[in-house]
Coordinates of C-alpha atoms in Angstrom, one line a residue:
X67 CA -25.0 -46.4 -56.4
X68 CA -25.8 -49.8 -55.3
X69 CA -29.6 -50.7 -55.5
X70 CA -31.4 -50.2 -52.5
X71 CA -34.7 -51.7 -53.5
X72 CA -35.5 -55.1 -51.5
X73 CA -38.2 -57.5 -51.8
X74 CA -40.6 -56.9 -48.9
X75 CA -41.2 -60.5 -48.9
X76 CA -37.7 -61.4 -47.7
X77 CA -38.1 -58.7 -44.7
X78 CA -38.3 -60.7 -41.2
X79 CA -40.8 -58.0 -40.0
X80 CA -43.1 -58.4 -43.1
X81 CA -43.5 -62.2 -42.4
X82 CA -46.7 -63.5 -40.9
X83 CA -46.6 -64.5 -37.1
X84 CA -48.0 -67.8 -36.6
X85 CA -48.2 -67.0 -32.9
X86 CA -50.6 -64.3 -33.5
X87 CA -52.7 -65.7 -36.3
X88 CA -55.9 -65.8 -34.0
X89 CA -55.7 -62.6 -32.4
X90 CA -58.9 -61.5 -33.6
X91 CA -60.7 -64.5 -32.1
X92 CA -59.6 -64.5 -28.7
X93 CA -61.0 -62.8 -25.7
X94 CA -59.5 -59.2 -24.8
X95 CA -57.4 -60.9 -21.9
X96 CA -56.0 -63.3 -23.9
X97 CA -55.3 -60.9 -26.9
X98 CA -53.5 -58.7 -24.4
X99 CA -51.4 -61.7 -23.0
X100 CA -50.4 -62.7 -26.8
X101 CA -49.3 -59.3 -27.5
X102 CA -47.2 -59.1 -24.3
X103 CA -45.6 -62.3 -24.9
X104 CA -44.4 -60.9 -28.3
X105 CA -43.2 -57.8 -26.6
X106 CA -41.2 -59.9 -24.0
X107 CA -39.2 -61.2 -26.9
X108 CA -37.7 -57.8 -28.0
X109 CA -34.7 -57.2 -25.2
X110 CA -33.4 -60.3 -26.3
X111 CA -33.2 -59.4 -29.9
X112 CA -31.3 -56.2 -28.5
X113 CA -28.8 -58.6 -26.5
X114 CA -26.7 -59.6 -29.2
X115 CA -26.3 -56.1 -30.5
X116 CA -24.7 -54.9 -27.2
X117 CA -21.0 -55.0 -28.3
X118 CA -21.9 -52.6 -31.5
X119 CA -24.0 -50.6 -29.4
X120 CA -21.0 -49.9 -26.7
X121 CA -18.7 -49.4 -29.7
X122 CA -21.3 -46.6 -31.0
X123 CA -21.3 -44.9 -27.5
X124 CA -17.5 -44.7 -27.2
X125 CA -17.4 -43.4 -30.8
X126 CA -19.9 -40.8 -30.6
X127 CA -18.9 -39.7 -26.9
X128 CA -15.6 -38.5 -27.9
X129 CA -17.4 -36.4 -30.6
X130 CA -19.8 -34.8 -28.6
X131 CA -17.2 -34.1 -26.1
X132 CA -15.5 -31.9 -28.8
X133 CA -18.8 -30.2 -29.2
X134 CA -20.1 -32.5 -32.1
X135 CA -23.9 -32.9 -32.6
X136 CA -25.7 -36.2 -33.3
X137 CA -28.3 -36.3 -35.8
X138 CA -31.4 -38.6 -36.2
X139 CA -33.0 -39.5 -39.3
X140 CA -35.7 -41.6 -40.1
X141 CA -39.2 -42.0 -41.7
X142 CA -42.5 -42.7 -39.8
X143 CA -42.5 -44.6 -36.7
X144 CA -38.7 -44.5 -36.9
X145 CA -38.3 -40.7 -37.4
X146 CA -40.8 -40.1 -34.5
X147 CA -38.7 -42.2 -32.3
X148 CA -35.7 -40.6 -33.3
X149 CA -37.4 -36.9 -32.4
X150 CA -38.5 -38.4 -29.2
X151 CA -34.9 -39.4 -28.0
X152 CA -33.4 -36.5 -29.2
X153 CA -36.0 -34.2 -27.6
X154 CA -35.5 -35.8 -24.1
X155 CA -32.0 -35.4 -23.7
X156 CA -31.9 -31.5 -22.9
X157 CA -34.5 -31.4 -20.0
X158 CA -33.1 -34.7 -18.7
X159 CA -29.2 -34.0 -18.8
X160 CA -29.1 -30.3 -19.3
X161 CA -27.6 -30.9 -22.5
X162 CA -27.7 -27.9 -25.3
X163 CA -31.0 -28.3 -27.2
X164 CA -28.9 -28.1 -30.6
X165 CA -26.7 -31.1 -29.3
X166 CA -29.1 -33.8 -30.4
X167 CA -31.0 -33.1 -33.6
X168 CA -33.8 -35.4 -35.2
X169 CA -35.2 -35.2 -38.9
X170 CA -38.1 -36.8 -40.0
X171 CA -38.8 -37.3 -43.8
X172 CA -41.6 -34.9 -44.4
X173 CA -40.6 -32.5 -41.9
X174 CA -42.6 -31.5 -38.6
X175 CA -45.9 -32.2 -40.4
X176 CA -44.9 -35.8 -40.6
X177 CA -44.8 -36.2 -36.8
X178 CA -48.4 -35.9 -36.2
X179 CA -49.8 -37.0 -39.9
X180 CA -48.7 -40.0 -42.0
X181 CA -46.6 -38.6 -44.9
X182 CA -45.7 -41.9 -46.4
X183 CA -44.4 -40.9 -49.7
X184 CA -41.8 -39.0 -48.2
X185 CA -39.6 -41.7 -47.2
X186 CA -39.0 -42.5 -50.9
X187 CA -37.2 -39.5 -51.5
X188 CA -33.5 -40.3 -51.1
X189 CA -32.0 -37.0 -52.1
X190 CA -34.4 -35.1 -49.3
X191 CA -32.2 -36.3 -46.5
X192 CA -29.0 -34.4 -47.9
X193 CA -31.1 -31.2 -48.3
X194 CA -32.3 -31.5 -44.7
X195 CA -28.8 -32.0 -43.3
X196 CA -27.4 -29.2 -45.4
X197 CA -29.6 -26.7 -43.6
X198 CA -27.3 -27.5 -40.4
X199 CA -24.0 -26.7 -41.7
X200 CA -22.5 -30.3 -40.8
X201 CA -19.2 -30.5 -39.3
X202 CA -17.8 -34.0 -40.6
X203 CA -14.9 -34.1 -38.0
X204 CA -17.3 -33.8 -35.0
X205 CA -21.0 -34.4 -36.1
X206 CA -22.2 -37.9 -36.4
X207 CA -25.7 -39.4 -38.2
X208 CA -27.8 -42.3 -36.9
X209 CA -30.2 -43.7 -39.7
X210 CA -33.1 -45.4 -38.2
X211 CA -35.1 -47.8 -40.4
X212 CA -36.7 -50.9 -39.2
X213 CA -36.7 -52.3 -42.8
X214 CA -33.1 -51.3 -43.4
X215 CA -34.4 -50.2 -46.6
X216 CA -35.8 -46.7 -46.3
X217 CA -34.5 -44.5 -49.4
X218 CA -34.5 -41.2 -47.1
X219 CA -32.3 -42.8 -44.7
X220 CA -30.1 -44.4 -46.9
X221 CA -29.7 -41.3 -48.8
X222 CA -28.6 -39.6 -45.6
X223 CA -26.4 -42.2 -44.6
X224 CA -24.7 -42.1 -47.9
X225 CA -24.0 -38.4 -47.8
X226 CA -22.9 -38.2 -44.2
X227 CA -20.3 -41.1 -45.0
X228 CA -19.0 -39.3 -48.1
X229 CA -18.1 -36.0 -46.3
X230 CA -16.4 -37.8 -43.3
X231 CA -19.2 -37.9 -40.5
X232 CA -19.4 -40.9 -38.2
X233 CA -22.4 -43.0 -39.3
X234 CA -24.8 -45.3 -37.3
X235 CA -27.4 -47.6 -38.6
X236 CA -30.4 -49.1 -36.7
X237 CA -32.4 -51.6 -38.3
X238 CA -34.6 -54.8 -37.2
X239 CA -33.6 -56.9 -40.0
X240 CA -30.6 -59.2 -41.2
X241 CA -29.7 -58.9 -43.9
X242 CA -30.6 -55.3 -44.8
X243 CA -29.9 -53.0 -47.8
X244 CA -28.3 -50.5 -45.2
X245 CA -25.6 -53.4 -44.7
X246 CA -25.3 -54.2 -48.4
X247 CA -24.7 -50.2 -49.2
X248 CA -22.1 -50.1 -46.5
X249 CA -22.5 -46.5 -45.6
X250 CA -22.4 -47.3 -41.8
X251 CA -19.4 -47.3 -39.4
X252 CA -21.7 -49.0 -37.0
X253 CA -24.6 -51.2 -37.9
X254 CA -27.1 -52.3 -35.2
X255 CA -29.3 -55.0 -36.3
X256 CA -31.8 -55.9 -33.6
X257 CA -33.9 -58.7 -35.4
X258 CA -37.2 -58.7 -33.8
X259 CA -38.9 -61.3 -36.5
X260 CA -42.4 -61.1 -37.4
X261 CA -44.6 -58.5 -35.9
X262 CA -48.0 -59.0 -34.0
X263 CA -49.7 -57.4 -36.8
X264 CA -48.0 -58.2 -40.1
X265 CA -45.9 -55.4 -41.1
X266 CA -46.7 -53.0 -38.3
X267 CA -43.1 -52.0 -37.2
X268 CA -44.3 -49.6 -34.8
X269 CA -44.9 -52.5 -32.5
X270 CA -41.9 -54.8 -31.9
X271 CA -39.3 -53.3 -34.2
X272 CA -40.5 -49.9 -32.8
X273 CA -39.9 -51.0 -29.2
X274 CA -36.5 -52.7 -30.3
X275 CA -35.4 -49.3 -31.8
X276 CA -36.6 -47.5 -28.6
X277 CA -34.3 -49.5 -26.4
X278 CA -31.4 -49.1 -28.6
X279 CA -31.7 -45.2 -29.1
X280 CA -32.4 -45.2 -25.1
X281 CA -29.2 -47.1 -24.6
X282 CA -27.0 -44.8 -27.0
X283 CA -28.0 -41.4 -25.8
X284 CA -27.9 -42.6 -21.9
X285 CA -24.7 -44.3 -22.5
X286 CA -23.3 -41.0 -24.2
X287 CA -24.5 -38.6 -21.4
X288 CA -23.1 -41.1 -18.5
X289 CA -19.7 -41.2 -20.3
X290 CA -19.9 -37.5 -20.5
X291 CA -20.2 -37.3 -16.8
X292 CA -23.8 -36.3 -16.5
X293 CA -24.5 -39.0 -13.8
X294 CA -23.0 -39.7 -10.5
X295 CA -22.8 -43.3 -8.4
X296 CA -26.1 -44.7 -8.1
X297 CA -27.9 -41.4 -9.2
X298 CA -27.3 -42.8 -12.6
X299 CA -30.5 -45.0 -12.5
X300 CA -32.3 -42.7 -10.3
X301 CA -32.0 -39.3 -11.1
X302 CA -29.9 -36.9 -13.4
X303 CA -27.2 -35.0 -11.9
X304 CA -26.7 -32.5 -14.4
X305 CA -30.2 -31.5 -14.6
X306 CA -31.3 -27.9 -14.7
X307 CA -34.0 -26.7 -12.2
X308 CA -36.3 -25.2 -14.5
X309 CA -39.6 -26.0 -12.7
X310 CA -41.3 -26.9 -9.5
X311 CA -40.5 -30.8 -10.0
X312 CA -37.1 -30.0 -11.2
X313 CA -36.1 -27.8 -8.3
X314 CA -37.2 -30.6 -6.0
X315 CA -35.3 -33.3 -7.8
X316 CA -32.2 -30.8 -7.8
X317 CA -32.3 -30.2 -4.3
X318 CA -32.7 -34.1 -3.3
X319 CA -29.7 -34.9 -5.4
X320 CA -27.6 -32.3 -3.8
X321 CA -28.6 -33.9 -0.2
X322 CA -27.9 -37.4 -1.8
X323 CA -24.5 -36.1 -2.8
X324 CA -23.4 -33.9 -0.1
X325 CA -24.7 -36.5 2.7
X326 CA -24.3 -35.3 6.5
X327 CA -22.4 -32.4 4.9
X328 CA -25.6 -30.9 3.6
X329 CA -27.3 -29.3 6.2
X330 CA -28.8 -26.8 3.9
X331 CA -32.6 -25.6 3.9
X332 CA -34.3 -25.6 0.7
X333 CA -34.0 -22.0 0.1
X334 CA -30.1 -22.1 0.8
X335 CA -29.7 -24.9 -1.5
X336 CA -31.8 -22.7 -4.2
X337 CA -29.3 -19.9 -3.6
X338 CA -26.4 -22.3 -4.4
X339 CA -28.3 -23.5 -7.6
X340 CA -28.9 -20.0 -8.6
X341 CA -25.0 -19.1 -8.3
X342 CA -24.5 -22.3 -10.4
X343 CA -26.9 -20.9 -13.0
X344 CA -29.0 -23.8 -12.2
X345 CA -26.5 -26.7 -13.0
X346 CA -27.1 -29.5 -10.2
X347 CA -23.2 -30.6 -11.3
X348 CA -21.8 -27.6 -10.6
X349 CA -23.7 -26.9 -7.4
X350 CA -22.6 -30.2 -6.0
X351 CA -18.9 -29.5 -6.7
X352 CA -19.6 -25.9 -4.9
X353 CA -21.3 -27.7 -2.0
X354 CA -19.1 -30.7 -1.5
X355 CA -15.6 -29.2 -2.0
X356 CA -16.9 -25.7 -0.7
X357 CA -15.3 -23.9 -3.5
X358 CA -16.6 -20.9 -5.6
X359 CA -18.1 -21.2 -9.1
X360 CA -15.1 -20.2 -10.9
X361 CA -13.0 -23.2 -9.2
X362 CA -16.0 -25.7 -9.6
X363 CA -16.1 -25.0 -13.3
X364 CA -12.3 -25.3 -13.5
X365 CA -12.3 -28.6 -11.7
X366 CA -15.2 -29.9 -14.0
X367 CA -13.3 -28.7 -17.1
X368 CA -10.2 -30.6 -15.9
X369 CA -12.1 -33.8 -15.5
X370 CA -13.9 -33.6 -18.7
X371 CA -17.3 -32.9 -16.6
X372 CA -17.4 -36.2 -14.9
X373 CA -18.4 -35.5 -11.2
X374 CA -17.1 -38.6 -9.8
X375 CA -13.3 -37.9 -11.1
X376 CA -13.8 -34.4 -9.7
X377 CA -14.3 -36.1 -6.1
X378 CA -11.4 -38.4 -6.9
X379 CA -9.0 -35.8 -7.8
X380 CA -10.0 -33.8 -4.7
X381 CA -9.3 -37.3 -2.7
X382 CA -6.0 -37.7 -4.3
X383 CA -5.0 -34.1 -3.7
X384 CA -5.8 -34.3 -0.1
X385 CA -3.5 -37.4 0.3
X386 CA -6.1 -39.6 1.9
X387 CA -9.2 -37.7 2.7
X388 CA -11.6 -40.3 2.4
X389 CA -13.3 -41.5 5.7
X390 CA -14.2 -45.1 6.6
X391 CA -16.0 -45.8 9.6
X392 CA -16.7 -49.2 11.4
X393 CA -19.2 -49.6 14.6
X394 CA -19.0 -52.9 16.5
X395 CA -21.3 -53.9 19.2
X396 CA -20.7 -56.4 22.0
X397 CA -23.2 -58.6 20.4
X398 CA -21.0 -58.9 17.1
X399 CA -23.1 -56.7 15.1
X400 CA -21.2 -54.7 12.7
X401 CA -21.8 -51.7 10.6
X402 CA -19.5 -49.9 8.2
X403 CA -19.8 -46.6 6.4
X404 CA -17.7 -44.3 3.6
X405 CA -17.6 -40.5 3.7
X406 CA -16.5 -39.9 0.3
X407 CA -13.7 -37.8 -1.0
X408 CA -14.0 -34.7 1.5
X409 CA -13.4 -36.2 4.9
X410 CA -16.9 -36.4 5.6
X411 CA -16.5 -38.0 9.2
X412 CA -20.1 -37.6 10.2
X413 CA -21.5 -39.0 7.1
X414 CA -19.2 -42.2 7.2
X415 CA -20.4 -42.8 11.1
X416 CA -24.1 -42.4 10.2
X417 CA -23.4 -44.9 7.3
X418 CA -22.1 -47.4 9.9
X419 CA -24.5 -46.7 12.3
X420 CA -27.3 -47.3 9.5
X421 CA -25.8 -50.4 8.5
X422 CA -25.2 -52.0 12.0
X423 CA -28.3 -54.0 13.1
X424 CA -28.1 -52.8 16.6
X425 CA -28.1 -49.2 15.7
X426 CA -30.0 -49.1 12.6
X427 CA -32.4 -46.3 12.1
X428 CA -30.9 -43.8 14.8
X429 CA -29.2 -40.9 14.5
X430 CA -25.4 -41.7 15.6
X431 CA -25.4 -38.4 18.0
X432 CA -28.0 -40.2 20.1
X433 CA -25.8 -43.0 20.6
X434 CA -23.5 -43.5 23.5
X435 CA -20.4 -45.0 22.3
X436 CA -18.0 -46.9 24.9
X437 CA -14.8 -45.8 23.0
X438 CA -13.6 -44.6 19.7
X439 CA -10.6 -44.4 17.9
X440 CA -9.6 -42.1 14.9
X441 CA -6.5 -42.1 12.6
X442 CA -6.4 -39.1 10.5
X443 CA -3.8 -38.2 7.8
X444 CA -1.8 -35.3 8.9
X445 CA -2.8 -35.4 12.6
X446 CA 1.0 -35.3 13.6
X447 CA 1.0 -31.5 12.8
X448 CA 0.6 -29.8 16.0
X449 CA -1.4 -27.1 14.4
X450 CA -4.0 -29.5 13.4
X451 CA -4.4 -31.3 16.6
X452 CA -6.3 -29.0 18.9
X453 CA -9.1 -28.0 16.5
X454 CA -9.5 -31.6 15.4
X455 CA -9.8 -32.8 18.9
X456 CA -12.4 -30.3 20.1
X457 CA -14.5 -31.2 16.8
X458 CA -14.5 -35.0 17.7
X459 CA -15.0 -34.7 21.1
X460 CA -18.4 -32.8 20.3
X461 CA -19.2 -35.2 17.4
X462 CA -19.0 -38.4 19.5
X463 CA -19.4 -36.9 22.8
X464 CA -16.4 -38.3 24.2
X465 CA -13.3 -36.9 25.6
X466 CA -9.3 -37.1 24.6
X467 CA -8.2 -39.6 26.8
X468 CA -11.4 -40.6 28.4
X469 CA -12.8 -43.3 25.5
X470 CA -11.6 -41.0 22.7
X471 CA -8.1 -41.6 21.1
X472 CA -7.0 -39.8 18.1
X473 CA -3.7 -40.7 16.0
X474 CA -2.5 -40.5 12.6
X475 CA -4.0 -43.0 10.1
X476 CA -0.7 -45.0 10.1
X477 CA -0.8 -45.6 13.8
X478 CA -4.0 -47.5 13.4
X479 CA -2.3 -50.3 11.0
X480 CA -0.6 -52.2 14.0
X481 CA -3.4 -52.7 16.2
X482 CA -4.4 -56.2 15.1
X483 CA -1.3 -57.6 16.4
X484 CA -1.5 -55.8 19.8
X485 CA -3.6 -59.1 21.0
X486 CA -0.7 -61.4 20.3
X487 CA 0.7 -61.7 23.7
X488 CA 4.1 -62.8 22.3
X489 CA 4.8 -60.0 20.1
X490 CA 6.8 -57.2 21.4
X491 CA 7.5 -55.1 18.5
X492 CA 5.8 -54.2 14.8
X493 CA 7.2 -53.3 11.6
X494 CA 4.7 -51.6 9.4
X495 CA 5.4 -51.4 5.4
X496 CA 3.0 -49.3 3.5
X497 CA 3.1 -49.1 -0.3
X498 CA 0.3 -47.2 -2.1
X499 CA 1.1 -44.4 -4.2
X500 CA 4.1 -43.8 -2.1
X501 CA 5.9 -46.0 0.5
X502 CA 7.0 -45.9 4.2
X503 CA 8.2 -48.0 7.0
X504 CA 7.3 -47.6 10.4
X505 CA 8.3 -49.4 13.8
X506 CA 6.2 -49.6 16.7
X507 CA 6.9 -51.2 20.2
X508 CA 4.1 -52.5 22.8
X509 CA 3.7 -50.5 25.9
X510 CA 0.8 -51.4 28.2
X511 CA -0.8 -53.7 25.7
X512 CA -0.8 -51.0 22.9
X513 CA 1.7 -50.2 20.2
X514 CA 3.6 -46.7 20.4
X515 CA 5.5 -45.5 17.2
X516 CA 9.5 -45.8 17.6
X517 CA 10.9 -45.1 14.2
X518 CA 10.5 -44.7 10.6
X519 CA 12.1 -45.3 7.2
X520 CA 11.5 -44.0 3.8
X521 CA 8.5 -41.7 3.1
X522 CA 10.4 -39.2 1.4
X523 CA 8.0 -38.4 -1.4
X524 CA 8.1 -39.3 -5.1
X525 CA 10.7 -37.0 -6.0
X526 CA 13.4 -38.7 -3.6
X527 CA 11.9 -42.1 -2.5
X528 CA 8.7 -44.0 -2.5
X529 CA 10.8 -47.2 -3.4
X530 CA 8.6 -50.2 -4.1
X531 CA 5.4 -47.8 -4.2
X532 CA 2.7 -47.8 -7.0
X533 CA 4.6 -44.6 -8.3
X534 CA 8.0 -46.3 -8.3
X535 CA 6.7 -49.4 -10.0
X536 CA 4.7 -47.3 -12.6
X537 CA 7.7 -44.8 -13.2
X538 CA 10.0 -47.7 -14.0
X539 CA 7.6 -49.0 -16.5
X540 CA 7.0 -45.8 -18.1
X541 CA 10.7 -45.0 -18.4
X542 CA 10.9 -48.3 -20.5
X543 CA 7.7 -47.5 -22.6
X544 CA 8.9 -44.0 -23.2
X545 CA 12.1 -45.1 -24.7
X546 CA 10.0 -47.1 -26.9
X547 CA 7.8 -44.1 -27.6
X548 CA 10.9 -42.1 -28.8
X549 CA 11.8 -44.8 -31.1
X550 CA 8.5 -45.0 -32.4
X551 CA 8.7 -41.0 -32.9
X552 CA 12.2 -41.2 -34.4
X553 CA 11.0 -43.9 -36.9
X554 CA 8.1 -42.3 -38.1
X555 CA 9.8 -38.9 -38.7
X556 CA 12.4 -40.9 -40.8
X557 CA 9.7 -42.8 -42.8
X558 CA 11.5 -46.0 -41.7
X559 CA 9.5 -49.2 -40.9
X560 CA 8.3 -49.7 -37.3
X561 CA 9.9 -51.5 -34.7
X562 CA 8.1 -54.3 -32.8
X563 CA 6.9 -53.1 -29.6
X564 CA 7.6 -54.9 -26.3
X565 CA 4.5 -56.5 -24.6
X566 CA 5.0 -54.3 -21.4
X567 CA 5.2 -51.1 -23.6
X568 CA 2.0 -52.0 -25.3
X569 CA 0.3 -52.7 -21.9
X570 CA 1.6 -49.2 -20.8
X571 CA 0.2 -47.6 -24.0
X572 CA -3.0 -49.2 -23.8
X573 CA -3.7 -48.3 -20.2
X574 CA -3.4 -44.5 -21.1
X575 CA -5.5 -45.0 -24.6
X576 CA -8.3 -46.3 -22.3
X577 CA -8.1 -43.2 -20.2
X578 CA -7.0 -40.7 -22.7
X579 CA -8.6 -42.0 -26.3
X580 CA -6.8 -39.2 -28.2
X581 CA -3.4 -40.7 -26.7
X582 CA -0.8 -41.5 -29.3
X583 CA 2.3 -43.8 -28.5
X584 CA 4.8 -41.4 -30.0
X585 CA 3.7 -38.8 -27.8
X586 CA 3.3 -40.6 -24.4
X587 CA 5.0 -38.2 -22.6
X588 CA 2.6 -35.4 -23.1
X589 CA -0.1 -37.8 -22.1
X590 CA 1.6 -38.6 -18.9
X591 CA 2.5 -34.8 -18.1
X592 CA -0.6 -33.0 -18.8
X593 CA -3.4 -34.8 -20.7
X594 CA -5.8 -32.1 -19.7
X595 CA -5.8 -28.6 -21.4
X596 CA -7.6 -26.8 -18.7
X597 CA -5.2 -24.4 -16.6
X598 CA -4.0 -26.2 -13.3
X599 CA -2.7 -24.9 -10.1
X600 CA 1.2 -26.3 -9.8
X601 CA 0.4 -28.7 -6.9
X602 CA -2.7 -29.8 -8.9
X603 CA -0.6 -30.6 -11.8
X604 CA 1.9 -32.5 -9.8
X605 CA -0.6 -34.7 -8.1
X606 CA -2.2 -35.3 -11.4
X607 CA 1.0 -36.6 -12.5
X608 CA 1.7 -38.5 -9.4
X609 CA -1.6 -40.4 -9.5
X610 CA -1.1 -41.2 -13.4
X611 CA 2.2 -42.7 -13.1
X612 CA 1.1 -44.8 -10.0
X613 CA -2.0 -46.0 -11.9
X614 CA 0.4 -47.9 -14.2
X615 CA 1.4 -50.3 -11.3
X616 CA -1.8 -52.4 -11.6
X617 CA -1.0 -52.8 -15.3
X618 CA 2.6 -53.9 -14.3
X619 CA 1.5 -56.1 -11.3
X620 CA -0.9 -58.0 -13.7
X621 CA 1.7 -58.9 -16.4
X622 CA 4.2 -60.4 -13.6
X623 CA 3.7 -64.1 -14.5
X624 CA 4.0 -63.5 -18.4
X625 CA 6.3 -60.6 -18.9
X626 CA 10.0 -60.5 -17.8
X627 CA 10.3 -56.7 -17.9
X628 CA 7.2 -56.6 -15.5
X629 CA 8.7 -59.5 -13.3
X630 CA 11.9 -57.3 -13.2
X631 CA 10.4 -54.3 -12.0
X632 CA 8.2 -55.7 -9.3
X633 CA 11.0 -57.9 -8.2
X634 CA 13.1 -54.7 -7.4
X635 CA 10.4 -52.8 -6.0
X636 CA 9.8 -55.5 -3.6
X637 CA 13.6 -55.8 -2.7
X638 CA 13.5 -52.0 -1.8
X639 CA 10.9 -52.4 0.6
X640 CA 12.3 -55.1 2.2
X641 CA 15.5 -52.7 2.8
X642 CA 13.5 -50.5 4.6
X643 CA 12.1 -53.0 7.0
X644 CA 15.7 -54.3 7.6
X645 CA 16.8 -50.8 8.3
X646 CA 14.3 -50.6 11.2
X647 CA 15.2 -54.2 12.5
X648 CA 18.8 -53.5 12.4
X649 CA 19.2 -50.1 13.9
X650 CA 16.4 -50.6 16.4
X651 CA 17.4 -53.9 18.0
X652 CA 13.9 -55.4 16.8
X653 CA 13.7 -59.2 17.0
X654 CA 11.8 -60.5 14.3
X655 CA 11.0 -63.5 16.2
X656 CA 9.2 -61.4 18.6
X657 CA 7.7 -59.0 16.2
X658 CA 4.9 -58.6 13.8
X659 CA 5.2 -57.6 10.2
X660 CA 2.1 -55.4 9.0
X661 CA 1.6 -54.7 5.4
X662 CA -0.8 -52.3 4.2
X663 CA -1.9 -50.0 1.4
X664 CA -3.2 -50.5 -2.0
X665 CA -0.3 -52.5 -3.6
X666 CA -0.2 -55.0 -0.5
X667 CA -3.6 -56.1 -1.5
X668 CA -1.8 -57.8 -4.6
X669 CA -1.3 -61.3 -3.1
X670 CA 1.8 -61.8 -5.3
X671 CA 3.2 -58.7 -4.5
X672 CA 3.2 -59.6 -0.9
X673 CA 4.8 -62.8 -1.2
X674 CA 7.8 -61.3 -2.9
X675 CA 8.1 -58.9 -0.1
X676 CA 7.7 -61.3 2.5
X677 CA 10.5 -63.6 0.7
X678 CA 12.9 -60.9 0.4
X679 CA 12.5 -60.2 4.1
X680 CA 13.2 -63.8 4.9
X681 CA 15.8 -64.1 2.4
X682 CA 17.7 -61.1 4.3
X683 CA 17.6 -63.2 7.5
X684 CA 14.4 -61.9 9.1
X685 CA 11.6 -64.0 10.0
X686 CA 9.0 -62.5 11.7
X687 CA 6.7 -64.2 14.2
X688 CA 3.6 -62.7 12.5
X689 CA 2.7 -61.3 9.3
X690 CA -0.6 -59.2 9.1
X691 CA -2.1 -57.9 5.9
X692 CA -4.2 -54.9 6.6
X693 CA -7.2 -54.3 4.1
X694 CA -9.6 -52.6 6.5
X695 CA -7.8 -50.5 9.2
X696 CA -11.1 -49.2 10.7
X697 CA -12.4 -52.7 11.3
X698 CA -8.9 -53.6 13.1
X699 CA -9.2 -50.3 15.4
X700 CA -13.1 -51.2 16.2
X701 CA -12.2 -55.0 17.0
X702 CA -9.2 -53.6 19.1
X703 CA -11.2 -51.4 21.0
X704 CA -13.9 -53.9 21.6
X705 CA -11.4 -56.4 23.0
X706 CA -10.1 -53.6 25.1
X707 CA -13.6 -52.6 26.6
X708 CA -14.5 -56.5 27.3
X709 CA -11.0 -57.0 29.2
X710 CA -11.9 -53.9 31.3
X711 CA -15.4 -55.3 32.2

């Protein structure tokens, strides 16, 4: 075993601090200033450690997600800080009480009483850890020692490393005995330098240790989905409402997440929380998605407990149920709002109201709107229109045809071109997860839909879409995955992997850390073990495949395979535009080409599409890129209202 002894004189924490040499002679206020200035140096000591802390969080998160435990061991102040951090996790994030476990040299007695000799017993850590039946493939150990040389901690790390646990060291010196022994997978060395009181590592070293431990445990909880949006820094979304303060906090969280959708009284929210067994996260899914407890649990399990992924999945499955609202006043004031994944129109409108200087501070139902135009996915289904029209009329206090116009979301896209007096028609190309082309003719100053091409769905069409581009890249990567698997089974040398295939593998590895190149197909088709409804599974796969498109587009300038795939997609979209022009007698010189959808926000892809259209002999008078349909609609309404005045 390597020697663990280190000359204390060589430790930065044991050196005399010249900046505090006179602290016993100055005034009390000056004393406080000196101590404060020393403490202010601590965060800078943690900054160089951030990459190692991040790697630690990623490694431990995957183990905890699978049911693993995180053990802290330390002596004296270091041990107490471990106990503090571990004990705060369950009430803050509703984690099981045995998920984060802290051990201190000398046992619980040492928490309140100095037991200095206990730290020198190197073998005691093994004894303490054995009592917990360590699972090496799941459990992790964080060894905390400001000096980097505490025998109790070094012994624990040596034992944990020998049986296969992931090990982490937290020290405040460099070099350290912990580094020399080499029993840590991750070593975080926050060098805080000389203490204000020589050797008193409960001060700067203790503060740095607290910062590091806070960051590790908080990072793990965030990665596990225990927070949501800006609630990550304000309130904990997975708390258990076990006392008066936490019950009120849980209600507040549900109201923030639910927005305008949450009209519940305290008693009603308490009832939802009771059904959710006190879990704010489960209650949020039940309330926002209006699903029973069992389905809420399935959705959370399917998304590894991450609330944001649950709502994003719901948005994808509903095919565009997010809601964006824009308010414009005649004096030029602008307000914008977003309703989230459940088409909460009222919430989006209220957000827009709150962000518009002219209407800020008012409830939108009290505002008299001159006109409103709503674009809804699926509105062209007759069964939907009647109930939607009634609801929107009541919501906005406007009547259909008398200030309120409701159309499909696609019908909003060409309105920006309506102000171009010489434009008679518009061809709209939409490329997001799927793709479609639509044509419009101008009637009485507004565009009316006249035709469509494509839009057949991912099984039969969607050429040039994110799904199409992602699918082609995946086919290439899957061929290489098959080769990788075959050569591995035959014990043959690995074959060089193309850059595009590497990027595709990396894309899925980032999202699913356990993914393996030789089993890429399984990752694409069904990375989640939780049961899914057939439609859910199909939409999951569709969005995963479409997600590869961003990776392909990012490689166009440096990779021939990516360039070929993207060029083919652009040609297919150009063909859709050509079909509409040829078969409807559209004159490009008097028409607008409107580009919309997620992929159209990529400038390079847009240029390819326009170039392909023009090479086919169709040069449009006007090319419009739509990234904010709600804003375009609001501007059109404002212009129309001003024209009538």
